[in-house]
Amino acid sequence: MPEFELTAIDLVIAVAYVGVIIGIGLWVGRGKENSEGYFLAGRGMIWPLVGFSLMAANFSGTHYIGLAGAGYEDGVAVWNYEWMATLVLVVFALFIMPFYLRSKVDTMPQFLEERYDRRSRYVFSAFTIFTAMFIDAAGALFAGGITLQLLFPDIPLYLLIWVIAIFGGIYVIAGGLQAVMITDTIDGVLLLLAGGLFFFLLMGELGWSLSTLREIAPENGLSVVNPPGDAFLPWPGVFTGVLFLGFYYWTTNHVVVQKVLAAKDLNHGRWGALFAGFTQLWFLPLLIMPGLMGRALYPGLEDPDQIWPALAFDFLPVGLRGLILAALVVALMSTLDSVLNGAGSLVINDFVRTRKRDFSDAQLLAMSRIAVGVFMVVAALWAPQIRNFPTIVEYFQSFLGHITMPVVVVFLGGLLWKRATRQAAFYTLLIGIPTGIVKFATGEFMELFDVQFLYGTGIMLAFSAVLFVVVSLLTEAPTEEAVREYLWTRDTWRRESEDLAGTPWYLNYRYIAAALVLFTAAVVLPFL
């Protein structure tokens, strides 16, 4: 292992970069005196900002360290989450996103109220706030904490987590979503460049040899198809778990979809989502492969999630090392900021504005900032518990797999099945989510049973779907008028085809989506 010590130059550059990013966030966020400007950036974001911000919500948080750690521990199988995300984002852009943007909703739970009723909105909003604190925010804090602990090994992890929580909350509390999206874009570009630099440096170190990669990889480590009994990512689990986790994360999770709701118009939202899907494919060479190649340099790491910081200290020159590590910490804070801003918007839009009492914009912003502070404290208190899992990715996906399938069923069922009823949505969420939490606690913490979490995800999906269908069939069907605007049908496709008539092929989102699917197939095929 290298010595994790920063020189004075590194420290100066790191502090300066963090200061500049926070300054940009505060400057961009100045004058946000109404809730739409604060939570949805005035609905004026263009597609590059939408795309980079979508990528950064995933890429710059737990995944930046977690994917490299998973690559070190298990090889390239973890890439299944990313290339499947590309396909999910294509489906999202083509078939799902239009309903969200045309309805002009402020939050994803609000869309459930439009399709079903207010009860489902409240349950899903509370659920999203819960996952924002205990999964997204806690994961980002933990990843940042273990990175800083390499530099300051004598400081307890929980204190380092609190440092990140405090600094990470500064510009989200002051600046709102626009500040988060712009700083995410700056930081995301820098970290993409850093990942590319690592890939080329490490391949040069290993002699650009595929045979060397095969030697250092774990068994079956250069294939995305693992045996059905694999403990981390069995191949059937791609279809019982990874696919539907992707639908939850990219199409229903308010913290993520909030970036799309801020788009200037439907085209900018679609192009942004497709661009984000394209970036997911590059996580293999930029994050996963450097982690895998790190096995040759640091065999037997006790904590696989330390591989990326180790590479940064060993391969980057003085100055650049400080810049990249600062970018990593800021990136982790960016994920925290996205989560906190999204959770704050849920409190205001779903629980405060729905009350009969009217509040001024100043009061709404004050309450949202207080909520953000509370959520930050809760996430910081929980984050050290993630040490109980082998890698951050396993914690993240296991928790989501157990508790999110009722959400996926309710959203997709409401968009595709006109018979779906408001009672079915409410009871599927009300029963399914607590069942998943109990399943996670008894299986992962108490270890009362041993079911691979991607198979467990499939079980929860089937349970939720059966519950949803049975309750729908036992209750009164909604009228056609009530659900017409929230259902995808062949007429929907026909109307959009008419709107696209005369559009140049390079501006036609359908051609762009088809090209992205073909490109995905081409790059995944060699790893089957």
XYZ file of C-alpha atoms in Angstrom:
528
model
C 0.000 0.000 0.000
C 1.226 3.527 -0.723
C 1.716 6.140 1.963
C -1.479 8.166 2.208
C 0.103 11.548 2.775
C -0.676 14.806 1.025
C 2.056 17.381 0.470
C 1.533 21.051 1.230
C 0.908 21.681 -2.486
C -1.733 18.947 -2.574
C -3.485 20.400 0.455
C -3.482 23.938 -0.941
C -4.902 22.776 -4.281
C -7.482 20.553 -2.579
C -8.708 23.328 -0.284
C -8.763 25.813 -3.177
C -10.814 23.448 -5.370
C -13.349 22.740 -2.638
C -13.618 26.468 -1.986
C -14.146 27.256 -5.667
C -16.860 24.608 -6.041
C -18.715 25.800 -2.943
C -18.325 29.388 -4.158
C -19.777 28.510 -7.560
C -22.676 26.753 -5.896
C -23.428 29.738 -3.676
C -23.120 32.170 -6.595
C -25.403 30.128 -8.841
C -27.933 29.732 -6.064
C -28.142 33.410 -5.172
C -31.563 34.986 -5.438
C -33.543 31.748 -5.243
C -36.552 33.244 -3.517
C -39.256 30.857 -4.715
C -39.623 27.127 -4.301
C -39.692 26.259 -8.019
C -36.382 28.054 -8.549
C -34.911 26.336 -5.495
C -36.168 22.776 -6.088
C -36.494 22.584 -9.899
C -34.001 25.231 -11.117
C -36.882 27.171 -12.650
C -37.520 24.244 -15.054
C -34.894 25.693 -17.388
C -32.070 23.127 -17.528
C -30.681 22.184 -20.960
C -29.857 18.591 -21.903
C -26.080 18.527 -21.143
C -26.757 19.685 -17.583
C -29.634 17.217 -17.230
C -27.475 14.364 -18.539
C -24.378 15.138 -16.490
C -26.461 15.685 -13.377
C -28.222 12.341 -13.845
C -24.837 10.685 -14.266
C -23.373 12.493 -11.276
C -26.236 11.488 -8.977
C -25.116 7.903 -9.559
C -21.484 8.196 -10.606
C -20.136 10.671 -8.103
C -21.514 9.091 -4.971
C -21.089 5.648 -3.508
C -20.546 4.201 -6.979
C -17.317 6.070 -7.665
C -15.534 4.239 -4.874
C -17.917 1.280 -4.783
C -17.573 0.247 -8.435
C -13.788 0.230 -8.229
C -14.037 -1.809 -5.027
C -16.451 -4.276 -6.632
C -14.125 -4.546 -9.652
C -11.259 -5.394 -7.299
C -13.320 -7.946 -5.374
C -15.396 -9.633 -8.094
C -14.274 -8.450 -11.541
C -16.445 -6.883 -14.234
C -19.762 -8.489 -13.253
C -20.786 -5.315 -11.401
C -20.935 -3.612 -14.834
C -24.290 -5.343 -15.294
C -25.815 -2.543 -13.232
C -24.448 0.091 -15.594
C -25.190 -1.316 -19.060
C -28.629 -2.367 -17.903
C -29.088 1.221 -16.703
C -28.424 2.359 -20.278
C -31.308 0.236 -21.557
C -33.583 1.366 -18.737
C -32.824 5.015 -19.536
C -33.755 4.361 -23.179
C -37.126 2.965 -22.057
C -37.515 5.895 -19.675
C -36.835 8.490 -22.377
C -39.123 6.881 -24.946
C -42.078 5.665 -22.939
C -42.184 6.998 -19.351
C -40.690 10.481 -19.145
C -43.355 12.191 -21.299
C -46.038 11.463 -18.692
C -43.954 13.091 -15.971
C -43.049 16.259 -17.858
C -46.451 16.817 -19.436
C -48.156 16.514 -16.062
C -45.928 19.334 -14.688
C -45.597 17.577 -11.316
C -43.056 18.835 -8.779
C -42.321 15.433 -7.231
C -42.688 11.781 -8.127
C -45.105 11.123 -5.249
C -47.294 13.880 -6.722
C -47.530 11.841 -9.924
C -48.887 8.934 -7.878
C -51.611 11.211 -6.567
C -52.498 12.193 -10.131
C -52.745 8.541 -11.194
C -54.130 7.062 -7.953
C -54.850 9.172 -4.853
C -53.237 11.213 -2.085
C -52.742 8.239 0.225
C -50.236 6.688 -2.192
C -48.514 10.045 -2.517
C -47.946 10.272 1.226
C -46.705 6.702 1.594
C -44.299 6.942 -1.339
C -43.001 10.335 -0.247
C -42.250 9.076 3.251
C -40.578 6.013 1.738
C -38.400 8.153 -0.544
C -37.285 10.339 2.348
C -36.408 7.191 4.294
C -34.287 5.737 1.480
C -32.683 9.121 0.827
C -31.374 9.215 4.378
C -30.455 5.581 4.957
C -29.201 4.607 1.489
C -28.139 7.519 -0.698
C -26.996 10.104 1.828
C -25.555 7.591 4.297
C -23.693 5.811 1.484
C -22.142 9.036 0.220
C -21.083 10.022 3.732
C -19.550 6.618 4.390
C -17.626 6.606 1.113
C -16.284 10.073 1.831
C -15.415 9.105 5.384
C -13.321 6.083 4.459
C -11.517 8.171 1.835
C -10.595 10.843 4.359
C -9.612 8.167 6.876
C -6.770 7.153 4.579
C -5.360 10.644 5.073
C -6.232 10.960 8.738
C -6.111 7.411 10.155
C -6.058 8.585 13.764
C -9.385 10.394 13.460
C -12.473 8.210 14.079
C -14.618 7.494 11.059
C -17.707 9.087 12.547
C -15.949 12.444 12.992
C -14.819 12.451 9.365
C -18.380 11.644 8.312
C -19.609 14.667 10.259
C -17.037 16.911 8.555
C -18.331 15.880 5.117
C -21.946 16.232 6.242
C -21.392 19.798 7.429
C -19.460 20.979 4.381
C -21.698 19.067 1.993
C -24.782 20.751 3.367
C -23.519 24.304 2.889
C -24.329 24.994 -0.727
C -27.357 22.744 -1.075
C -29.012 24.589 1.812
C -28.112 27.926 0.265
C -28.227 27.233 -3.468
C -30.875 24.683 -4.394
C -31.049 22.302 -7.355
C -29.467 24.564 -9.973
C -26.331 24.927 -7.837
C -26.175 21.152 -7.399
C -26.605 20.426 -11.132
C -23.940 22.894 -12.283
C -21.337 21.877 -9.704
C -22.119 18.217 -10.424
C -21.316 18.821 -14.089
C -17.968 20.484 -13.332
C -16.951 17.779 -10.915
C -18.223 14.951 -13.126
C -16.069 16.055 -16.061
C -12.967 16.156 -13.845
C -13.608 12.694 -12.411
C -14.249 11.211 -15.842
C -10.867 12.543 -16.932
C -9.278 11.080 -13.794
C -10.801 7.662 -14.510
C -9.461 7.729 -18.054
C -6.015 8.691 -16.790
C -5.994 5.773 -14.342
C -7.035 3.324 -17.044
C -4.193 4.280 -19.379
C -1.586 4.451 -16.595
C -2.546 1.035 -15.225
C -2.733 -0.611 -18.636
C 0.732 0.777 -19.315
C 1.919 -0.660 -16.000
C 0.549 -4.079 -16.951
C 1.941 -3.933 -20.484
C -1.398 -3.623 -22.324
C -1.779 -7.383 -22.039
C -5.157 -9.131 -21.995
C -3.481 -12.306 -20.719
C -2.189 -10.366 -17.697
C -5.707 -9.189 -16.970
C -6.936 -12.786 -17.077
C -4.213 -13.806 -14.618
C -4.979 -11.123 -12.038
C -8.778 -11.283 -12.331
C -10.733 -13.480 -9.921
C -12.291 -16.622 -11.354
C -14.638 -15.649 -14.202
C -13.691 -12.042 -13.446
C -13.703 -10.854 -17.077
C -17.258 -11.970 -17.751
C -20.570 -10.333 -16.878
C -22.141 -13.821 -16.746
C -21.574 -15.367 -13.331
C -22.765 -18.840 -12.262
C -26.306 -19.030 -10.821
C -24.853 -19.751 -7.380
C -22.515 -16.750 -7.327
C -22.774 -14.874 -4.037
C -22.382 -11.391 -5.536
C -24.118 -11.243 -8.921
C -25.473 -14.508 -10.399
C -26.525 -14.190 -14.040
C -30.238 -14.925 -13.417
C -30.125 -12.082 -10.905
C -29.582 -9.654 -13.792
C -33.188 -10.325 -14.808
C -34.738 -10.925 -11.368
C -33.016 -7.982 -9.693
C -30.656 -5.726 -11.654
C -33.209 -4.830 -14.335
C -35.932 -3.852 -11.873
C -33.540 -2.080 -9.529
C -32.686 -0.001 -12.593
C -36.335 0.823 -13.157
C -36.673 1.923 -9.550
C -33.543 4.057 -9.546
C -33.863 5.746 -12.938
C -37.628 6.047 -13.426
C -39.257 6.400 -9.978
C -36.606 7.657 -7.527
C -37.419 11.321 -6.977
C -33.825 12.261 -6.140
C -32.815 11.147 -9.653
C -35.925 12.022 -11.668
C -35.928 15.512 -10.117
C -33.094 16.377 -12.561
C -35.400 15.516 -15.471
C -38.322 17.448 -13.995
C -36.033 20.507 -14.127
C -35.503 20.147 -17.905
C -36.341 23.052 -20.197
C -38.740 20.909 -22.227
C -39.456 17.298 -23.149
C -36.737 17.130 -25.818
C -34.062 18.394 -23.434
C -35.239 15.867 -20.868
C -35.081 13.025 -23.373
C -31.683 13.974 -24.798
C -30.348 14.386 -21.273
C -31.551 10.921 -20.238
C -30.079 9.298 -23.366
C -26.775 11.101 -22.812
C -26.727 9.825 -19.217
C -27.347 6.311 -20.559
C -24.351 6.676 -22.884
C -22.090 7.675 -19.982
C -23.048 4.549 -17.996
C -21.221 2.356 -20.512
C -17.916 4.106 -19.801
C -17.917 3.097 -16.153
C -16.244 -0.172 -17.150
C -12.919 1.322 -18.307
C -13.076 4.382 -16.053
C -13.906 2.739 -12.718
C -14.332 -1.024 -12.757
C -11.250 -1.977 -14.774
C -8.865 0.198 -12.707
C -10.201 -1.554 -9.606
C -9.649 -4.942 -11.236
C -6.130 -4.022 -12.369
C -5.353 -2.846 -8.857
C -5.336 -6.490 -7.761
C -1.903 -6.832 -9.383
C -0.490 -3.951 -7.347
C -2.252 -4.396 -4.009
C -3.179 -8.069 -3.565
C -5.182 -8.991 -0.499
C -6.674 -5.598 0.397
C -8.685 -5.951 3.575
C -11.149 -3.296 2.369
C -11.732 -3.421 -1.422
C -13.281 0.055 -1.357
C -9.818 1.504 -0.634
C -8.459 0.596 -4.060
C -9.378 3.840 -5.834
C -7.788 6.153 -3.232
C -4.738 3.859 -3.198
C -4.327 4.252 -6.954
C -4.716 8.018 -6.657
C -1.842 8.267 -4.189
C 0.412 5.879 -6.044
C -0.020 7.034 -9.642
C -0.814 10.733 -9.583
C 1.884 13.413 -9.279
C 1.977 16.000 -6.525
C -0.677 18.666 -7.097
C -2.844 16.606 -9.406
C -3.250 14.105 -6.569
C -4.704 16.805 -4.336
C -6.991 18.055 -7.108
C -8.430 14.619 -7.890
C -8.922 13.651 -4.251
C -10.643 16.975 -3.627
C -12.839 16.306 -6.668
C -13.711 12.890 -5.233
C -14.701 14.349 -1.873
C -16.721 17.100 -3.582
C -18.347 14.447 -5.782
C -19.408 12.516 -2.724
C -20.766 15.726 -1.247
C -22.586 16.353 -4.550
C -24.472 13.103 -4.182
C -25.299 14.106 -0.638
C -26.507 17.475 -1.896
C -28.717 15.932 -4.594
C -30.285 13.625 -2.037
C -30.846 16.340 0.544
C -32.344 18.757 -1.966
C -34.662 16.040 -3.265
C -35.742 15.029 0.226
C -36.352 18.654 1.162
C -38.561 19.136 -1.893
C -40.639 16.133 -0.845
C -41.263 17.560 2.608
C -42.412 20.889 1.210
C -44.382 19.741 -1.838
C -45.935 16.575 -0.441
C -46.492 17.346 3.249
C -46.562 21.140 3.655
C -48.182 22.468 0.481
C -50.943 19.859 0.651
C -52.193 21.393 3.904
C -55.007 23.922 3.835
C -52.845 26.650 5.319
C -50.987 28.877 2.858
C -47.282 29.538 3.392
C -45.115 32.214 1.815
C -42.112 31.235 -0.323
C -39.818 32.498 2.428
C -41.492 30.210 4.951
C -41.351 27.233 2.570
C -37.634 27.731 1.921
C -36.925 28.093 5.645
C -38.773 24.863 6.428
C -36.999 23.014 3.609
C -33.592 24.096 4.900
C -34.460 22.929 8.398
C -35.575 19.577 6.957
C -32.309 19.261 5.016
C -30.370 19.803 8.238
C -32.366 17.126 10.058
C -31.903 14.605 7.246
C -28.177 15.291 7.188
C -27.901 14.521 10.908
C -29.839 11.247 10.588
C -27.725 10.097 7.612
C -24.496 10.915 9.448
C -25.607 8.895 12.481
C -26.458 5.842 10.332
C -23.499 5.921 7.906
C -20.978 4.015 10.117
C -23.298 0.962 10.043
C -22.377 0.381 6.390
C -19.122 -1.164 7.630
C -21.147 -4.346 8.226
C -21.214 -4.992 4.453
C -18.282 -6.240 2.298
C -18.536 -3.321 -0.159
C -20.599 -0.158 -0.515
C -22.238 -1.487 -3.688
C -23.502 -4.587 -1.888
C -25.063 -2.464 0.857
C -26.631 -0.092 -1.641
C -28.130 -2.729 -3.927
C -29.147 -5.159 -1.191
C -31.133 -2.553 0.730
C -32.803 -1.289 -2.456
C -33.572 -4.792 -3.673
C -35.520 -5.650 -0.562
C -37.662 -2.537 -0.278
C -38.225 -0.929 -3.692
C -40.127 -3.513 -5.697
C -43.585 -2.379 -4.505
C -42.737 1.056 -5.927
C -41.734 -0.382 -9.306
C -44.947 -2.398 -9.534
C -47.162 0.564 -8.640
C -45.531 2.958 -11.128
C -45.238 0.585 -14.072
C -48.639 -0.937 -13.349
C -50.247 2.484 -13.338
C -48.690 3.449 -16.680
C -49.418 0.170 -18.477
C -52.652 -1.228 -16.967
C -55.863 0.785 -16.993
C -57.496 -1.624 -14.503
C -54.984 -0.695 -11.767
C -56.872 0.875 -8.860
C -56.040 3.417 -6.199
C -56.658 0.827 -3.451
C -54.171 -1.534 -5.100
C -51.481 1.156 -5.227
C -51.998 2.163 -1.606
C -52.020 -1.335 -0.123
C -49.125 -2.541 -2.281
C -46.989 0.284 -0.916
C -48.350 0.073 2.621
C -47.813 -3.691 2.924
C -44.940 -4.291 0.521
C -42.460 -1.691 1.809
C -42.565 -2.738 5.510
C -42.369 -6.381 4.410
C -39.186 -5.572 2.499
C -37.670 -3.737 5.465
C -38.366 -6.715 7.733
C -36.901 -9.043 5.105
C -33.742 -6.919 4.883
C -33.309 -6.760 8.659
C -33.891 -10.472 9.264
C -31.869 -11.659 6.277
C -28.905 -9.257 6.155
C -28.446 -8.264 9.800
C -29.936 -11.127 11.833
C -28.962 -13.700 9.156
C -32.031 -15.817 9.848
C -32.066 -16.992 6.215
C -29.657 -16.926 3.299
C -31.115 -15.813 -0.039
C -28.920 -13.958 -2.534
C -30.298 -10.418 -2.592
C -30.955 -10.312 -6.364
C -33.079 -13.438 -6.047
C -34.688 -11.822 -3.010
C -35.469 -8.829 -5.202
C -37.297 -11.126 -7.623
C -39.278 -12.623 -4.751
C -40.325 -9.158 -3.568
C -41.248 -8.194 -7.148
C -43.493 -11.254 -7.515
C -45.076 -10.693 -4.091
C -45.798 -7.033 -4.890
C -47.182 -7.826 -8.364
C -49.557 -10.484 -7.019
C -50.761 -8.156 -4.275
C -51.245 -5.317 -6.777
C -53.212 -7.437 -9.262
C -55.397 -9.164 -6.664
C -56.410 -5.928 -4.937
C -57.067 -4.264 -8.313
C -59.372 -7.073 -9.396
C -61.214 -7.018 -6.066
C -61.860 -3.267 -6.132
C -63.741 -0.923 -8.410
C -61.918 -0.047 -11.638
C -61.148 3.618 -12.355
C -63.047 5.333 -15.129
C -61.360 5.634 -18.502
C -61.441 9.428 -18.294
C -59.670 9.408 -14.937
C -56.633 7.461 -16.164
C -56.450 8.299 -19.888
C -53.706 10.912 -19.466
C -51.496 8.515 -17.463
C -51.608 5.386 -19.652
C -49.225 4.426 -22.433
C -51.039 2.990 -25.456
C -50.412 2.466 -29.152
C -52.185 5.780 -29.753
C -49.493 7.436 -27.641
C -46.816 6.112 -30.001
C -48.846 7.144 -33.063
C -49.306 10.711 -31.828
C -45.611 11.057 -31.067
C -44.778 9.717 -34.539
C -46.908 12.464 -36.048
C -45.091 15.069 -33.939
C -41.719 13.759 -35.177
C -42.666 14.033 -38.859
C -40.092 16.174 -40.640
C -37.587 16.117 -37.755
C -33.967 15.576 -38.928
C -32.670 12.134 -38.015
C -29.920 13.545 -35.792
C -32.573 15.342 -33.685
C -34.968 12.389 -33.622
C -34.737 10.836 -30.164
C -35.930 7.469 -31.523
C -32.942 7.175 -33.866
C -30.620 8.265 -31.069
C -32.152 5.671 -28.741
C -31.839 2.888 -31.340
C -28.186 3.757 -31.960
C -27.521 3.674 -28.209
C -29.102 0.218 -27.879
C -26.968 -1.135 -30.752
C -23.827 0.400 -29.278
C -24.642 -1.155 -25.891
C -25.006 -4.597 -27.461
C -21.687 -4.185 -29.280
C -19.694 -3.294 -26.157
C -21.337 -5.879 -23.871
C -21.002 -8.830 -26.280
C -17.227 -9.380 -25.728
C -17.812 -9.818 -21.988
C -20.521 -12.475 -22.175
